[in-house]
Tab-separated table of C-alpha atoms in Angstrom:
chain	number	residue	atom	x	y	z
A	271	MET	CA	0.000	0.000	0.000
A	272	SER	CA	1.291	3.429	-0.871
A	273	GLY	CA	-0.654	5.440	1.673
A	274	LYS	CA	-2.509	5.348	4.952
A	275	LEU	CA	-5.633	6.809	6.501
A	276	SER	CA	-7.584	6.217	9.704
A	277	LEU	CA	-11.085	4.993	10.432
A	278	THR	CA	-12.376	6.441	13.702
A	279	PHE	CA	-15.466	5.815	15.811
A	280	ASP	CA	-17.135	8.040	18.423
A	281	ASP	CA	-19.777	7.603	21.143
A	282	GLY	CA	-19.060	4.019	22.254
A	283	PRO	CA	-18.552	1.546	23.616
A	284	ASP	CA	-22.022	0.186	22.973
A	285	PRO	CA	-22.870	-3.388	24.052
A	286	VAL	CA	-24.786	-4.085	20.823
A	287	TRP	CA	-22.959	-2.145	18.118
A	288	THR	CA	-19.311	-2.031	19.174
A	289	PRO	CA	-18.950	-5.842	19.006
A	290	ARG	CA	-20.457	-5.844	15.527
A	291	VAL	CA	-18.075	-3.105	14.388
A	292	LEU	CA	-15.155	-5.045	15.869
A	293	ASP	CA	-16.311	-8.234	14.122
A	294	VAL	CA	-16.257	-6.567	10.694
A	295	LEU	CA	-12.916	-4.864	11.326
A	296	GLU	CA	-11.474	-8.256	12.216
A	297	GLU	CA	-12.949	-9.818	9.079
A	298	VAL	CA	-11.380	-7.188	6.817
A	299	GLY	CA	-8.092	-7.054	8.748
A	300	VAL	CA	-8.254	-3.390	9.747
A	301	ARG	CA	-7.287	-1.606	12.961
A	302	ALA	CA	-9.035	1.627	13.913
A	303	THR	CA	-9.280	4.266	16.655
A	304	PHE	CA	-12.191	4.465	19.102
A	305	PHE	CA	-12.988	7.773	20.823
A	306	VAL	CA	-14.877	6.550	23.861
A	307	VAL	CA	-17.271	8.037	26.388
A	308	ALA	CA	-15.739	7.391	29.817
A	309	THR	CA	-19.026	6.605	31.557
A	310	LEU	CA	-19.794	3.962	28.925
A	311	ALA	CA	-16.271	2.595	29.189
A	312	GLU	CA	-16.845	2.036	32.909
A	313	ARG	CA	-19.996	0.066	32.135
A	314	HIS	CA	-18.458	-2.035	29.362
A	315	PRO	CA	-14.734	-2.442	30.117
A	316	SER	CA	-14.588	-5.815	28.336
A	317	LEU	CA	-15.335	-4.095	25.018
A	318	LEU	CA	-12.325	-1.824	25.441
A	319	ARG	CA	-10.174	-4.807	26.362
A	320	ARG	CA	-11.331	-6.596	23.236
A	321	ALA	CA	-10.644	-3.551	21.062
A	322	SER	CA	-7.184	-2.864	22.435
A	323	GLY	CA	-6.337	-6.569	22.355
A	324	ALA	CA	-7.085	-6.572	18.631
A	325	GLY	CA	-4.717	-3.651	18.045
A	326	HIS	CA	-7.239	-0.838	17.969
A	327	GLU	CA	-6.447	2.448	19.705
A	328	ILE	CA	-8.500	3.786	22.601
A	329	ALA	CA	-8.847	7.580	22.678
A	330	LEU	CA	-10.900	10.086	24.675
A	331	HIS	CA	-14.224	11.507	23.533
A	332	CYS	CA	-15.688	12.827	26.773
A	333	THR	CA	-17.124	12.028	30.165
A	334	ARG	CA	-20.329	13.992	29.561
A	335	HIS	CA	-21.408	14.449	25.953
A	336	LEU	CA	-21.719	18.251	26.022
A	337	ARG	CA	-20.698	20.976	23.571
A	338	HIS	CA	-17.619	22.848	24.736
A	339	ASP	CA	-19.046	26.196	23.674
A	340	ARG	CA	-21.653	25.685	26.391
A	341	MET	CA	-19.092	24.822	29.091
A	342	THR	CA	-16.621	26.881	31.073
A	343	ALA	CA	-12.910	26.271	30.725
A	344	SER	CA	-12.820	24.659	34.173
A	345	GLU	CA	-15.730	22.366	33.268
A	346	ILE	CA	-13.987	21.310	30.072
A	347	TYR	CA	-10.786	20.526	31.944
A	348	ALA	CA	-12.630	18.595	34.664
A	349	ASP	CA	-14.538	16.532	32.102
A	350	ALA	CA	-11.393	15.567	30.196
A	351	GLU	CA	-9.357	14.930	33.322
A	352	LYS	CA	-12.037	12.644	34.749
A	353	GLY	CA	-12.294	10.791	31.459
A	354	LEU	CA	-8.563	10.186	31.378
A	355	ARG	CA	-8.650	8.979	34.980
A	356	VAL	CA	-11.421	6.512	34.193
A	357	LEU	CA	-9.634	5.174	31.130
A	358	GLY	CA	-6.368	4.972	33.063
A	359	LYS	CA	-7.979	2.839	35.763
A	360	LEU	CA	-9.219	0.535	33.028
A	361	GLY	CA	-5.681	0.211	31.678
A	362	HIS	CA	-5.913	2.531	28.678
A	363	ASP	CA	-3.546	5.489	28.243
A	364	ALA	CA	-5.364	7.817	25.858
A	365	GLY	CA	-3.313	10.427	24.026
A	366	ASP	CA	-5.834	11.663	21.447
A	367	TRP	CA	-9.018	13.623	22.116
A	368	ARG	CA	-11.992	14.347	19.877
A	369	THR	CA	-14.550	16.574	21.541
A	370	PRO	CA	-18.337	16.180	21.286
A	371	TRP	CA	-19.585	17.561	17.950
A	372	GLY	CA	-15.967	18.504	17.181
A	373	VAL	CA	-16.430	21.813	19.007
A	374	VAL	CA	-13.100	23.311	20.086
A	375	THR	CA	-12.808	26.452	22.211
A	376	GLY	CA	-9.940	28.260	23.877
A	377	GLY	CA	-10.731	26.272	27.004
A	378	THR	CA	-10.520	23.059	25.003
A	379	LYS	CA	-7.070	23.925	23.670
A	380	LYS	CA	-5.816	24.900	27.126
A	381	ALA	CA	-7.112	21.663	28.642
A	382	ALA	CA	-5.511	19.638	25.855
A	383	GLU	CA	-2.185	21.371	26.431
A	384	ASP	CA	-2.338	20.920	30.211
A	385	LEU	CA	-3.339	17.255	29.976
A	386	GLY	CA	-0.961	16.339	27.159
A	387	LEU	CA	-3.725	15.471	24.710
A	388	ARG	CA	-3.707	15.839	20.932
A	389	LEU	CA	-6.946	17.269	19.535
A	390	VAL	CA	-8.150	15.320	16.513
A	391	GLY	CA	-10.864	16.244	14.028
A	392	TRP	CA	-11.690	14.567	10.740
A	393	THR	CA	-11.385	15.031	6.999
A	394	ALA	CA	-14.324	12.863	5.863
A	395	ASP	CA	-17.652	12.617	7.713
A	396	SER	CA	-19.987	9.666	7.159
A	397	GLU	CA	-22.801	11.605	8.871
A	398	ASP	CA	-24.004	8.174	9.948
A	399	TRP	CA	-26.017	9.748	12.760
A	400	ARG	CA	-28.595	10.651	10.090
A	401	GLY	CA	-29.560	6.987	9.658
A	402	GLU	CA	-29.069	6.930	5.884
A	403	PRO	CA	-28.262	3.736	3.933
A	404	SER	CA	-24.644	2.606	3.795
A	405	LYS	CA	-24.481	3.226	0.021
A	406	VAL	CA	-25.414	6.886	0.554
A	407	MET	CA	-22.709	7.239	3.208
A	408	LEU	CA	-20.114	5.583	0.984
A	409	SER	CA	-20.881	8.047	-1.810
A	410	ARG	CA	-20.571	10.932	0.643
A	411	LEU	CA	-17.221	9.693	1.916
A	412	ALA	CA	-15.667	8.757	-1.430
A	413	PRO	CA	-14.369	12.242	-2.406
A	414	GLY	CA	-12.552	12.596	0.912
A	415	ILE	CA	-10.821	9.204	0.913
A	416	GLY	CA	-7.142	10.014	0.436
A	417	PRO	CA	-3.709	9.720	2.056
A	418	GLY	CA	-3.648	10.993	5.637
A	419	GLY	CA	-7.429	11.108	5.827
A	420	VAL	CA	-9.410	10.689	9.036
A	421	VAL	CA	-12.883	9.197	8.598
A	422	LEU	CA	-15.570	9.907	11.202
A	423	MET	CA	-18.115	7.233	12.129
A	424	HIS	CA	-19.961	6.211	15.303
A	425	ASP	CA	-20.243	2.863	17.090
A	426	GLY	CA	-22.850	4.257	19.492
A	427	VAL	CA	-26.013	6.338	19.315
A	428	GLY	CA	-25.237	9.728	20.838
A	429	PRO	CA	-27.317	12.807	21.637
A	430	GLY	CA	-28.916	14.380	18.582
A	431	SER	CA	-28.811	11.201	16.520
A	432	LEU	CA	-31.686	10.613	14.094
A	433	ARG	CA	-31.206	6.841	14.129
A	434	ASP	CA	-31.839	4.204	16.760
A	435	GLY	CA	-28.967	1.888	15.855
A	436	CYS	CA	-25.668	1.594	13.992
A	437	GLY	CA	-26.567	-1.181	11.565
A	438	GLU	CA	-25.888	0.893	8.449
A	439	THR	CA	-22.470	1.872	9.811
A	440	VAL	CA	-21.688	-1.819	10.239
A	441	GLU	CA	-22.800	-2.398	6.633
A	442	LEU	CA	-20.623	0.501	5.475
A	443	LEU	CA	-17.339	-0.849	6.792
A	444	ALA	CA	-16.443	-3.610	4.325
A	445	PRO	CA	-17.199	-1.560	1.176
A	446	LEU	CA	-15.424	1.436	2.700
A	447	VAL	CA	-12.292	-0.613	3.325
A	448	SER	CA	-12.519	-1.992	-0.225
A	449	LEU	CA	-12.702	1.574	-1.554
A	450	CYS	CA	-9.648	2.561	0.485
A	451	ARG	CA	-7.626	-0.376	-0.768
A	452	SER	CA	-8.697	0.264	-4.357
A	453	ARG	CA	-6.937	3.620	-3.938
A	454	ASP	CA	-3.803	1.982	-2.486
A	455	LEU	CA	-4.661	3.168	1.020
A	456	GLU	CA	-4.488	1.031	4.140
A	457	PRO	CA	-6.534	1.995	7.224
A	458	VAL	CA	-4.416	2.218	10.383
A	459	PRO	CA	-4.890	3.649	13.885
A	460	LEU	CA	-4.250	7.375	14.258
A	461	GLY	CA	-0.938	6.773	15.986
A	462	GLU	CA	0.423	5.255	12.782
A	463	LEU	CA	-0.471	8.186	10.541
A	464	SER	CA	2.398	10.460	9.629
A	465	GLY	CA	2.105	14.214	9.301
A	466	VAL	CA	-0.190	16.680	11.042
A	467	LEU	CA	-3.674	15.427	11.878
A	468	PRO	CA	-6.728	17.661	11.480
A	469	ASP	CA	-7.490	19.277	14.831
A	470	ARG	CA	-11.000	20.354	13.858
A	471	ASN	CA	-13.768	19.236	11.576
A	472	PRO	CA	-13.483	20.758	8.083
A	473	GLY	CA	-17.059	22.007	7.793
A	474	PRO	CA	-20.026	23.171	9.850
A	475	VAL	CA	-20.483	21.381	13.148
A	476	ALA	CA	-23.168	18.716	12.839
A	477	GLY	CA	-23.985	15.235	13.995
A	478	VAL	CA	-23.122	13.712	17.321
Protein backbone atom coordinates (compact mmCIF):
# COMPACT_ATOMS: atom_id res chain seq x y z
CA MET A 1 0.00 0.00 0.00
CA SER A 2 1.29 3.43 -0.87
CA GLY A 3 -0.65 5.44 1.67
CA LYS A 4 -2.51 5.35 4.95
CA LEU A 5 -5.63 6.81 6.50
CA SER A 6 -7.58 6.22 9.70
CA LEU A 7 -11.08 4.99 10.43
CA THR A 8 -12.38 6.44 13.70
CA PHE A 9 -15.47 5.82 15.81
CA ASP A 10 -17.14 8.04 18.42
CA ASP A 11 -19.78 7.60 21.14
CA GLY A 12 -19.06 4.02 22.25
CA PRO A 13 -18.55 1.55 23.62
CA ASP A 14 -22.02 0.19 22.97
CA PRO A 15 -22.87 -3.39 24.05
CA VAL A 16 -24.79 -4.09 20.82
CA TRP A 17 -22.96 -2.15 18.12
CA THR A 18 -19.31 -2.03 19.17
CA PRO A 19 -18.95 -5.84 19.01
CA ARG A 20 -20.46 -5.84 15.53
CA VAL A 21 -18.07 -3.10 14.39
CA LEU A 22 -15.15 -5.04 15.87
CA ASP A 23 -16.31 -8.23 14.12
CA VAL A 24 -16.26 -6.57 10.69
CA LEU A 25 -12.92 -4.86 11.33
CA GLU A 26 -11.47 -8.26 12.22
CA GLU A 27 -12.95 -9.82 9.08
CA VAL A 28 -11.38 -7.19 6.82
CA GLY A 29 -8.09 -7.05 8.75
CA VAL A 30 -8.25 -3.39 9.75
CA ARG A 31 -7.29 -1.61 12.96
CA ALA A 32 -9.03 1.63 13.91
CA THR A 33 -9.28 4.27 16.65
CA PHE A 34 -12.19 4.47 19.10
CA PHE A 35 -12.99 7.77 20.82
CA VAL A 36 -14.88 6.55 23.86
CA VAL A 37 -17.27 8.04 26.39
CA ALA A 38 -15.74 7.39 29.82
CA THR A 39 -19.03 6.60 31.56
CA LEU A 40 -19.79 3.96 28.92
CA ALA A 41 -16.27 2.60 29.19
CA GLU A 42 -16.85 2.04 32.91
CA ARG A 43 -20.00 0.07 32.13
CA HIS A 44 -18.46 -2.04 29.36
CA PRO A 45 -14.73 -2.44 30.12
CA SER A 46 -14.59 -5.81 28.34
CA LEU A 47 -15.34 -4.10 25.02
CA LEU A 48 -12.33 -1.82 25.44
CA ARG A 49 -10.17 -4.81 26.36
CA ARG A 50 -11.33 -6.60 23.24
CA ALA A 51 -10.64 -3.55 21.06
CA SER A 52 -7.18 -2.86 22.44
CA GLY A 53 -6.34 -6.57 22.35
CA ALA A 54 -7.09 -6.57 18.63
CA GLY A 55 -4.72 -3.65 18.04
CA HIS A 56 -7.24 -0.84 17.97
CA GLU A 57 -6.45 2.45 19.70
CA ILE A 58 -8.50 3.79 22.60
CA ALA A 59 -8.85 7.58 22.68
CA LEU A 60 -10.90 10.09 24.67
CA HIS A 61 -14.22 11.51 23.53
CA CYS A 62 -15.69 12.83 26.77
CA THR A 63 -17.12 12.03 30.16
CA ARG A 64 -20.33 13.99 29.56
CA HIS A 65 -21.41 14.45 25.95
CA LEU A 66 -21.72 18.25 26.02
CA ARG A 67 -20.70 20.98 23.57
CA HIS A 68 -17.62 22.85 24.74
CA ASP A 69 -19.05 26.20 23.67
CA ARG A 70 -21.65 25.69 26.39
CA MET A 71 -19.09 24.82 29.09
CA THR A 72 -16.62 26.88 31.07
CA ALA A 73 -12.91 26.27 30.72
CA SER A 74 -12.82 24.66 34.17
CA GLU A 75 -15.73 22.37 33.27
CA ILE A 76 -13.99 21.31 30.07
CA TYR A 77 -10.79 20.53 31.94
CA ALA A 78 -12.63 18.59 34.66
CA ASP A 79 -14.54 16.53 32.10
CA ALA A 80 -11.39 15.57 30.20
CA GLU A 81 -9.36 14.93 33.32
CA LYS A 82 -12.04 12.64 34.75
CA GLY A 83 -12.29 10.79 31.46
CA LEU A 84 -8.56 10.19 31.38
CA ARG A 85 -8.65 8.98 34.98
CA VAL A 86 -11.42 6.51 34.19
CA LEU A 87 -9.63 5.17 31.13
CA GLY A 88 -6.37 4.97 33.06
CA LYS A 89 -7.98 2.84 35.76
CA LEU A 90 -9.22 0.53 33.03
CA GLY A 91 -5.68 0.21 31.68
CA HIS A 92 -5.91 2.53 28.68
CA ASP A 93 -3.55 5.49 28.24
CA ALA A 94 -5.36 7.82 25.86
CA GLY A 95 -3.31 10.43 24.03
CA ASP A 96 -5.83 11.66 21.45
CA TRP A 97 -9.02 13.62 22.12
CA ARG A 98 -11.99 14.35 19.88
CA THR A 99 -14.55 16.57 21.54
CA PRO A 100 -18.34 16.18 21.29
CA TRP A 101 -19.58 17.56 17.95
CA GLY A 102 -15.97 18.50 17.18
CA VAL A 103 -16.43 21.81 19.01
CA VAL A 104 -13.10 23.31 20.09
CA THR A 105 -12.81 26.45 22.21
CA GLY A 106 -9.94 28.26 23.88
CA GLY A 107 -10.73 26.27 27.00
CA THR A 108 -10.52 23.06 25.00
CA LYS A 109 -7.07 23.92 23.67
CA LYS A 110 -5.82 24.90 27.13
CA ALA A 111 -7.11 21.66 28.64
CA ALA A 112 -5.51 19.64 25.86
CA GLU A 113 -2.18 21.37 26.43
CA ASP A 114 -2.34 20.92 30.21
CA LEU A 115 -3.34 17.26 29.98
CA GLY A 116 -0.96 16.34 27.16
CA LEU A 117 -3.72 15.47 24.71
CA ARG A 118 -3.71 15.84 20.93
CA LEU A 119 -6.95 17.27 19.54
CA VAL A 120 -8.15 15.32 16.51
CA GLY A 121 -10.86 16.24 14.03
CA TRP A 122 -11.69 14.57 10.74
CA THR A 123 -11.38 15.03 7.00
CA ALA A 124 -14.32 12.86 5.86
CA ASP A 125 -17.65 12.62 7.71
CA SER A 126 -19.99 9.67 7.16
CA GLU A 127 -22.80 11.61 8.87
CA ASP A 128 -24.00 8.17 9.95
CA TRP A 129 -26.02 9.75 12.76
CA ARG A 130 -28.59 10.65 10.09
CA GLY A 131 -29.56 6.99 9.66
CA GLU A 132 -29.07 6.93 5.88
CA PRO A 133 -28.26 3.74 3.93
CA SER A 134 -24.64 2.61 3.80
CA LYS A 135 -24.48 3.23 0.02
CA VAL A 136 -25.41 6.89 0.55
CA MET A 137 -22.71 7.24 3.21
CA LEU A 138 -20.11 5.58 0.98
CA SER A 139 -20.88 8.05 -1.81
CA ARG A 140 -20.57 10.93 0.64
CA LEU A 141 -17.22 9.69 1.92
CA ALA A 142 -15.67 8.76 -1.43
CA PRO A 143 -14.37 12.24 -2.41
CA GLY A 144 -12.55 12.60 0.91
CA ILE A 145 -10.82 9.20 0.91
CA GLY A 146 -7.14 10.01 0.44
CA PRO A 147 -3.71 9.72 2.06
CA GLY A 148 -3.65 10.99 5.64
CA GLY A 149 -7.43 11.11 5.83
CA VAL A 150 -9.41 10.69 9.04
CA VAL A 151 -12.88 9.20 8.60
CA LEU A 152 -15.57 9.91 11.20
CA MET A 153 -18.11 7.23 12.13
CA HIS A 154 -19.96 6.21 15.30
CA ASP A 155 -20.24 2.86 17.09
CA GLY A 156 -22.85 4.26 19.49
CA VAL A 157 -26.01 6.34 19.32
CA GLY A 158 -25.24 9.73 20.84
CA PRO A 159 -27.32 12.81 21.64
CA GLY A 160 -28.92 14.38 18.58
CA SER A 161 -28.81 11.20 16.52
CA LEU A 162 -31.69 10.61 14.09
CA ARG A 163 -31.21 6.84 14.13
CA ASP A 164 -31.84 4.20 16.76
CA GLY A 165 -28.97 1.89 15.86
CA CYS A 166 -25.67 1.59 13.99
CA GLY A 167 -26.57 -1.18 11.56
CA GLU A 168 -25.89 0.89 8.45
CA THR A 169 -22.47 1.87 9.81
CA VAL A 170 -21.69 -1.82 10.24
CA GLU A 171 -22.80 -2.40 6.63
CA LEU A 172 -20.62 0.50 5.47
CA LEU A 173 -17.34 -0.85 6.79
CA ALA A 174 -16.44 -3.61 4.33
CA PRO A 175 -17.20 -1.56 1.18
CA LEU A 176 -15.42 1.44 2.70
CA VAL A 177 -12.29 -0.61 3.32
CA SER A 178 -12.52 -1.99 -0.23
CA LEU A 179 -12.70 1.57 -1.55
CA CYS A 180 -9.65 2.56 0.48
CA ARG A 181 -7.63 -0.38 -0.77
CA SER A 182 -8.70 0.26 -4.36
CA ARG A 183 -6.94 3.62 -3.94
CA ASP A 184 -3.80 1.98 -2.49
CA LEU A 185 -4.66 3.17 1.02
CA GLU A 186 -4.49 1.03 4.14
CA PRO A 187 -6.53 2.00 7.22
CA VAL A 188 -4.42 2.22 10.38
CA PRO A 189 -4.89 3.65 13.89
CA LEU A 190 -4.25 7.37 14.26
CA GLY A 191 -0.94 6.77 15.99
CA GLU A 192 0.42 5.26 12.78
CA LEU A 193 -0.47 8.19 10.54
CA SER A 194 2.40 10.46 9.63
CA GLY A 195 2.11 14.21 9.30
CA VAL A 196 -0.19 16.68 11.04
CA LEU A 197 -3.67 15.43 11.88
CA PRO A 198 -6.73 17.66 11.48
CA ASP A 199 -7.49 19.28 14.83
CA ARG A 200 -11.00 20.35 13.86
CA ASN A 201 -13.77 19.24 11.58
CA PRO A 202 -13.48 20.76 8.08
CA GLY A 203 -17.06 22.01 7.79
CA PRO A 204 -20.03 23.17 9.85
CA VAL A 205 -20.48 21.38 13.15
CA ALA A 206 -23.17 18.72 12.84
CA GLY A 207 -23.99 15.24 14.00
CA VAL A 208 -23.12 13.71 17.32
